[in-house]
Every structure is written in C-alpha cells, then in structure tokens.
Short mmCIF file of C-alpha atoms in Angstrom, two decimals:
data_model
loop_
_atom_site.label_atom_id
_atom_site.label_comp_id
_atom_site.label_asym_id
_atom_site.label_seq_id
_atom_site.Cartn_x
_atom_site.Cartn_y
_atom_site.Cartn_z
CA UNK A 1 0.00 0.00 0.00
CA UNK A 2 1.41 3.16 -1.10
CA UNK A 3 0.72 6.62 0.72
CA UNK A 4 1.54 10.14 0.20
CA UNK A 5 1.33 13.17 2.31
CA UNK A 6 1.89 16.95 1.38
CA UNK A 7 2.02 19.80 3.73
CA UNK A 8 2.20 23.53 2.89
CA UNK A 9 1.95 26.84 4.74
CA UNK A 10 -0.93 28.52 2.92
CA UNK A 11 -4.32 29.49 4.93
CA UNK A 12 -6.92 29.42 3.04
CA UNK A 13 -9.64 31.00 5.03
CA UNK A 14 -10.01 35.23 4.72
CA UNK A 15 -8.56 37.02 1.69
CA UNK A 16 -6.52 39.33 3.69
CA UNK A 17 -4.85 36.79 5.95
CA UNK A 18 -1.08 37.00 6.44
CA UNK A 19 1.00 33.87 5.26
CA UNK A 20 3.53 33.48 7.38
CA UNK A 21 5.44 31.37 4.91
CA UNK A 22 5.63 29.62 2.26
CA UNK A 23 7.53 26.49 1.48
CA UNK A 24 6.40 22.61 0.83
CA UNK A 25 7.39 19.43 1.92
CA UNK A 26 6.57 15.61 0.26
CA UNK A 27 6.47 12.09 1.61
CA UNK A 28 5.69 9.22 -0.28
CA UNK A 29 5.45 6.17 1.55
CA UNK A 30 4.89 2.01 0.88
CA UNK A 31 3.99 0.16 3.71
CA UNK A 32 3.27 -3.85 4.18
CA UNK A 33 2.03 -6.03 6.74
CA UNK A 34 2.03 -9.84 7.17
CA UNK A 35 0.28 -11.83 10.26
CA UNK A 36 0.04 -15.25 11.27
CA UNK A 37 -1.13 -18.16 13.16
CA UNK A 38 1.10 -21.10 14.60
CA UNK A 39 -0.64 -23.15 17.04
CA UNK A 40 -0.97 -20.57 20.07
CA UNK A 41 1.46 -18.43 18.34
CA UNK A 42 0.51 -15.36 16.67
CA UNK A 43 3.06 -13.49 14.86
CA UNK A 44 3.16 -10.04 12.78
CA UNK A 45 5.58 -8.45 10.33
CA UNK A 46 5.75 -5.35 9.03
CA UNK A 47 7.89 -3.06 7.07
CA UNK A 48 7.50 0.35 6.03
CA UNK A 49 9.82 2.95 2.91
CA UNK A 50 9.80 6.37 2.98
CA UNK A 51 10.99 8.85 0.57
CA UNK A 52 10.91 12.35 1.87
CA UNK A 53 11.63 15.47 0.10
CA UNK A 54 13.85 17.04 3.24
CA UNK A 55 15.54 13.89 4.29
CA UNK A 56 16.05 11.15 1.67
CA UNK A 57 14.91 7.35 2.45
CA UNK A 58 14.21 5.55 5.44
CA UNK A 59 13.38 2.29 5.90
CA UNK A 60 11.74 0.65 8.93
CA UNK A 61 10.18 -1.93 10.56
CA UNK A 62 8.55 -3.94 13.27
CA UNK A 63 7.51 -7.41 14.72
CA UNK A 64 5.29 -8.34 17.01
CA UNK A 65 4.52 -11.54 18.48
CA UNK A 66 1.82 -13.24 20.91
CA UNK A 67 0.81 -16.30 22.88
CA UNK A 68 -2.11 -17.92 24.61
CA UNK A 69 -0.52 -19.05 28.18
CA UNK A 70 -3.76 -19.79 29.76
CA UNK A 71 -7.23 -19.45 27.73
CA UNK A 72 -7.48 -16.38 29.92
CA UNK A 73 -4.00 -15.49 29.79
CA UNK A 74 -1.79 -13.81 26.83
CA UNK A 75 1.82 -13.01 26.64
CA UNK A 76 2.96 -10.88 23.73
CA UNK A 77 5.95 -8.83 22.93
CA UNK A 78 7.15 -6.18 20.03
CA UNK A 79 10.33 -4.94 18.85
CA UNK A 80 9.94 -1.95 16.27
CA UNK A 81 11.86 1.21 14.67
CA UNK A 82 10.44 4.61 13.78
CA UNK A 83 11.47 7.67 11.60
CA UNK A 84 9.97 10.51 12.20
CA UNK A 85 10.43 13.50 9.94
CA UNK A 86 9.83 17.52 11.21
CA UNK A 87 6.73 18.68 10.51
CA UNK A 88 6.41 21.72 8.34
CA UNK A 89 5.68 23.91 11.28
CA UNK A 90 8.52 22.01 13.33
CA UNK A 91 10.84 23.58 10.05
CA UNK A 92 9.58 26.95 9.19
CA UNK A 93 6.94 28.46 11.62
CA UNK A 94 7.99 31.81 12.59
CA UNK A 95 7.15 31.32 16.40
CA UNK A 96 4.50 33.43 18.49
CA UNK A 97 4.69 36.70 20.27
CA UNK A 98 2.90 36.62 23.63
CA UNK A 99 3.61 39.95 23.91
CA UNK A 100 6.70 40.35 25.14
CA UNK A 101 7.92 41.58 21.32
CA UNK A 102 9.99 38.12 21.34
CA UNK A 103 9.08 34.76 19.42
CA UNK A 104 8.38 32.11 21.02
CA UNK A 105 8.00 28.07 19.74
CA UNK A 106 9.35 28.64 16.21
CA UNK A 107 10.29 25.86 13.58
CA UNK A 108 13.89 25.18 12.89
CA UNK A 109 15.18 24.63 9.65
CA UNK A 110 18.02 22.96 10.96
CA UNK A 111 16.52 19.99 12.43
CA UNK A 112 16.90 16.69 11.83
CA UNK A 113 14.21 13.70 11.45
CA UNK A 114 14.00 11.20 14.43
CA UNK A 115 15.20 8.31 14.67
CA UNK A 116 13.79 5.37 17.06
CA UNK A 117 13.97 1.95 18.54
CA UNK A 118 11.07 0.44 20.72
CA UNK A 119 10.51 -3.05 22.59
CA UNK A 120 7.19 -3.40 24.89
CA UNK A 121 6.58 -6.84 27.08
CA UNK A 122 3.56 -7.29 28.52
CA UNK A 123 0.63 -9.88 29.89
CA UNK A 124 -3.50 -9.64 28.94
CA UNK A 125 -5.90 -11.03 31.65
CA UNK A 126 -9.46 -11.65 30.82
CA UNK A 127 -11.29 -11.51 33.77
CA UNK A 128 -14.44 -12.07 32.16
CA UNK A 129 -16.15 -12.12 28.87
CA UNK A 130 -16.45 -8.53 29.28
CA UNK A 131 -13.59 -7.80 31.23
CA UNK A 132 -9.35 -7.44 30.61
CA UNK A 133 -6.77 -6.38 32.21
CA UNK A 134 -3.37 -5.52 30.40
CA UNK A 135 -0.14 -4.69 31.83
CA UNK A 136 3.10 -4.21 29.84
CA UNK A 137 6.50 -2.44 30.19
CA UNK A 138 8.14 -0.59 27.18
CA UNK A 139 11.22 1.10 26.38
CA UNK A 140 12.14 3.36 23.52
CA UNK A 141 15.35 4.61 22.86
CA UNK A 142 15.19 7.91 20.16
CA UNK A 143 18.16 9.48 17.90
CA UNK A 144 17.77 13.28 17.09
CA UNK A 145 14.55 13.76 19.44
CA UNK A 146 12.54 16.86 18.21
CA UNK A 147 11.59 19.21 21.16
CA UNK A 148 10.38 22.84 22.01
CA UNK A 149 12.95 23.38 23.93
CA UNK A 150 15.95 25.33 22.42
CA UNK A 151 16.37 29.40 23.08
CA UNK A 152 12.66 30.62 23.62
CA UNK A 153 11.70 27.01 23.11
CA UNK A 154 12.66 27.40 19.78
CA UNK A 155 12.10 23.45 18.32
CA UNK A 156 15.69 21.60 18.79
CA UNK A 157 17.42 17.96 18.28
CA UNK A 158 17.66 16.19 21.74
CA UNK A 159 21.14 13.85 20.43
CA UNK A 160 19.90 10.94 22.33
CA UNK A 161 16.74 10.47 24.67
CA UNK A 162 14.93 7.37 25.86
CA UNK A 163 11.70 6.88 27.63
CA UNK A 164 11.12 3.45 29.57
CA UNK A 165 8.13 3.12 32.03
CA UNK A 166 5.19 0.77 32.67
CA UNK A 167 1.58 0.77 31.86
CA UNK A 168 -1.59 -1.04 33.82
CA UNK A 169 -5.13 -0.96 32.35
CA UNK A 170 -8.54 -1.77 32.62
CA UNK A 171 -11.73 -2.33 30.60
CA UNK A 172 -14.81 -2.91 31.33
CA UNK A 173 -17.48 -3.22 28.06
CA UNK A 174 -21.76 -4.42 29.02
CA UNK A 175 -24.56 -4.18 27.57
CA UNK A 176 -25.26 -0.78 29.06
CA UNK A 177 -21.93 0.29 31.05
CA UNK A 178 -18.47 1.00 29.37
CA UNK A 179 -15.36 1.39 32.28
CA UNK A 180 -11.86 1.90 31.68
CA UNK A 181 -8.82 2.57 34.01
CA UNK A 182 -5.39 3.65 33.60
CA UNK A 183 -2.15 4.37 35.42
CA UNK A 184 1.41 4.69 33.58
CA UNK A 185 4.63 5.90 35.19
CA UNK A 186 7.52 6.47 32.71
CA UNK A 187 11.07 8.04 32.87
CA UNK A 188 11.62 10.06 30.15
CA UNK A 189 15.51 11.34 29.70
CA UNK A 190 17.75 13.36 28.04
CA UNK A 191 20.33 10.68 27.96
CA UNK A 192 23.08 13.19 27.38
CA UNK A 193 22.63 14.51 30.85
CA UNK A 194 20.17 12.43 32.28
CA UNK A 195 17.82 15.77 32.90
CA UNK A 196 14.02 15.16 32.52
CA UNK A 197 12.12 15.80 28.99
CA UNK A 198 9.67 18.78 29.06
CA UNK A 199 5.94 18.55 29.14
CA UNK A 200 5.96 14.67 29.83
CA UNK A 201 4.42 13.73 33.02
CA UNK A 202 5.88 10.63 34.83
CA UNK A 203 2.60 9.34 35.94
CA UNK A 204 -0.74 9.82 34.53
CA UNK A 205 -3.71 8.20 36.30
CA UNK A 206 -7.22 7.93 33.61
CA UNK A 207 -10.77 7.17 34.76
CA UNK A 208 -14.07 6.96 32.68
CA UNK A 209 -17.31 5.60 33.01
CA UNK A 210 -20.20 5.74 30.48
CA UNK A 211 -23.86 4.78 30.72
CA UNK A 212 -25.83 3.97 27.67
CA UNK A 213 -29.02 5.46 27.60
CA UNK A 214 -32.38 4.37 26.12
CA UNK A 215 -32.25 6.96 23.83
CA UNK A 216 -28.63 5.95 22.66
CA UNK A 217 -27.04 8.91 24.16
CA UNK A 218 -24.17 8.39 26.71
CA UNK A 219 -23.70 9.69 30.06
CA UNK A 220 -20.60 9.50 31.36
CA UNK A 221 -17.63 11.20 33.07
CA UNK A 222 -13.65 11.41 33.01
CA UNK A 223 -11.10 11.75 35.27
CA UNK A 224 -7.28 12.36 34.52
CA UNK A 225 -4.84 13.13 36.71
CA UNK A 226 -0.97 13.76 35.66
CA UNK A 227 2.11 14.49 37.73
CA UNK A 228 5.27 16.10 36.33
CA UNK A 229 7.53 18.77 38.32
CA UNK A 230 8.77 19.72 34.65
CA UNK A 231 5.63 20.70 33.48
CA UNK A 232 5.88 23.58 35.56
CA UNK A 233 8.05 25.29 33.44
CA UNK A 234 4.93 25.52 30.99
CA UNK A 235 3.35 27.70 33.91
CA UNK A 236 0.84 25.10 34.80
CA UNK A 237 0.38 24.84 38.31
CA UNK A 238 -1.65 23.60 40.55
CA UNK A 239 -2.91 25.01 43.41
CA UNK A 240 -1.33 22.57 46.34
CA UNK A 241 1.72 22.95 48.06
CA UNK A 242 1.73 19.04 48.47
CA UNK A 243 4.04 17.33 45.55
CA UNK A 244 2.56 13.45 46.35
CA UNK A 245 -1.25 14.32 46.39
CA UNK A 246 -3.03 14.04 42.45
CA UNK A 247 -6.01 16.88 42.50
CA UNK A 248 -9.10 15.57 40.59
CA UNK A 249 -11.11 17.21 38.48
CA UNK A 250 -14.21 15.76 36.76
CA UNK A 251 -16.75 16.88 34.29
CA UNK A 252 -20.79 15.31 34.85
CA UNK A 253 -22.31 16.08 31.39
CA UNK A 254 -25.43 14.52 29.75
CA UNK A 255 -24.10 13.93 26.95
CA UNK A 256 -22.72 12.06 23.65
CA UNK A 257 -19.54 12.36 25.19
CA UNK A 258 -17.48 14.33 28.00
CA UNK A 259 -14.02 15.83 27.32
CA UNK A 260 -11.48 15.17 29.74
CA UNK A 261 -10.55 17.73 32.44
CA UNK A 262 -7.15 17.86 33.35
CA UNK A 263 -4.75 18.94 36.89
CA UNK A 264 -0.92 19.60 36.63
CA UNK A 265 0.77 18.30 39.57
CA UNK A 266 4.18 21.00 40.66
#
C-alpha cells in the first residue's frame, strides 16, 4: 500500500490573511504487513519505505509476536523502529509573540528527522467475557529527538533520549456500562545529561465511566490526573503545596460524550 502526504503553509480562510510562509514538503510512503497463526502463536511483520523530500529514504520496521498461556491469559511482545520527519511547522513556523515583542516556539530549519527503537513486554488477563486487564512495560530509545525546547523554546534535536516506564489498564465493556482505568509511570531522559524531557508527566492516572441510555445517548464522566515537576516550566500549576497528592477534576455532562478535564501536579 502506497501513501503520500503533502504539507504547505498557505491558509486558506479570509482574503486578507497573512501567510507566514511559504515552502512545501513531500512524503511518499509504501507500507506492508504480514500476520500469522502457529498453534498458540501469533506473529506479525511489518515493514515500512519512505521517501521524503527534506531527508532522503528511510526504511523501517517492526515485529510483534503473541501467545495464549492460559485461555485467559496472553503473553505478547514487540520490537519496532520509527522515523519521524519535522513537521512543516517544526521547520519553518515563525514562532509566536505573547507579547513580550519576542518569538516564542518557532520551527527550525536545521533539524533533523528522528530516529527510534522500541521493545514493549507485557501480559493480557481476561477476567471475564467482558472484562481485561493488560499490563506491559516498554522502552524506547530515540536518535535526534525533536523538542520545544531550544532558546525561547525554539524546536531543537535532543542527540539521544529514551523513555522506559510501565503501563496497567482496565476495561470494562456491558450491555449498558463501558469502564476503563489507567495508570502509567515512565522516565523520560535526556540521555546526554540524564535531565528530565519537558511537558511529559511521569505518571498519569485515567478514569471513565459511560452509561448507555435508552435513547442511545451516553452519560458518562472522566477523570485524569498527571504528575510532572517539569511541566511547571509551561506555567501550569496547581494550586497545592503538596508534591505526592493528584487533585481531581471531573466533568458530569449529559451527553454524547465528556471531554477530559485535566490537573498539573508541581
């Protein structure tokens, strides 16, 4: 299967409205996948070629494999690599002015597409027909890491970064009530220096619950809860003085659906 994708800087919304640039960028990519079955085995392939404009060719891949233990029971693992090229914005945006008559969060020309290497482990439980629980750890090690953090967080190449962590969920799925939970903690690193990555909490905590109604509307609500002392530097804070405590915040609507309402732990 063959895709392409094309990104440009024009707006076209009012006559009058100021381009702030005006360059394009190309991507043409084929892409194949391949999955079978070998007694309890499952195992999928796949392989992916991209030709960017920017950045030349890239090719990459990943495999994935799984296995019944118990009928309720499933081990599986992966093993994959990424490339990531900048985003138009990430390579030309001019940045914003808050006011301060500097710009702030603008592309970089300069940068370099990311590179990356990821392996996840992890065990399914079905608890019931209508019930699972999945946990798995991952790691992912990344070459040439694009982040908004450079001079006025200009968009810059972290050299080398990694992010390792572990993630626990839950689902529940009847005939009227849909449940989920989440918790993930994860270490993500400037492996240069071993600092923390911006903006990336190291533990987020999900809930949601949804009731079907007769009418086929869904009532529902979600929690999320995140703690990060780097996201801080985003001036996000919360309003406690107490580092271990996650605030809540929830939204009750009667609705199709409920967007999510979020706390920044400092």
């Amino acid at each position: 299967m063959e895709s392409e994708i094309q990104e440009n800087a024009w707006l076209h919304v009012a006559p009058d409205t100021q381009l702030l640039f005006d360059e394009d960028i190309d991507n043409s990519a084929f892409y194949s996948n391949w999955q079978g079955t070998f007694g309890d085995n499952d195992l999928q392939l796949g392989a992916r070629f991209d030709d960017h404009s920017e950045f030349g060719t890239e090719a990459t891949g990943q495999i994935a494999w799984g296995m019944d233990i118990y009928p309720s029971l499933r081990l599986w693992a992966s093993y994959g690599t990424a490339f990531k090229a900048p985003t138009i914005n990430e390579l030309f945006h001019p940045g914003f002015d808050f006011g301060s008559g500097s710009l702030f969060f603008s592309g970089n020309p300069n940068l370099n597409p990311e590179n990356s290497k990821s392996s996840e482990i992890g065990l399914l439980y079905k608890i019931a027909n209508n019930q699972k629980l999945n946990f798995n750890i991952h790691k992912t090690k990344i070459d040439n890491l694009i982040e908004f953090a450079g001079i006025n967080n200009q968009g810059i190449n972290i050299n080398k970064a990694s992010i390792e962590g572990f993630e626990l969920s839950y689902h529940l799925l009847s005939k009227y009530w849909k449940a989920s939970g989440n918790y993930s903690f994860q270490q993500a690193r400037d492996d240069s220096d071993d600092s923390r990555l911006l903006r990336r909490a190291d533990r987020k905590l999900t809930l949601s619950i949804y009731r079907k109604l007769a009418n086929g509307a869904n009532f529902g609500s979600n929690i999320l809860a995140l703690r990060s002392p780097m996201l801080a530097s985003t001036r996000i804070r919360s309003p406690t003085s107490d580092s271990d405590r996650f605030r809540w915040a929830s939204d009750l609507l009667s609705v199709a659906s409920c967007d999510t309402v979020a706390y920044i732990l400092t």
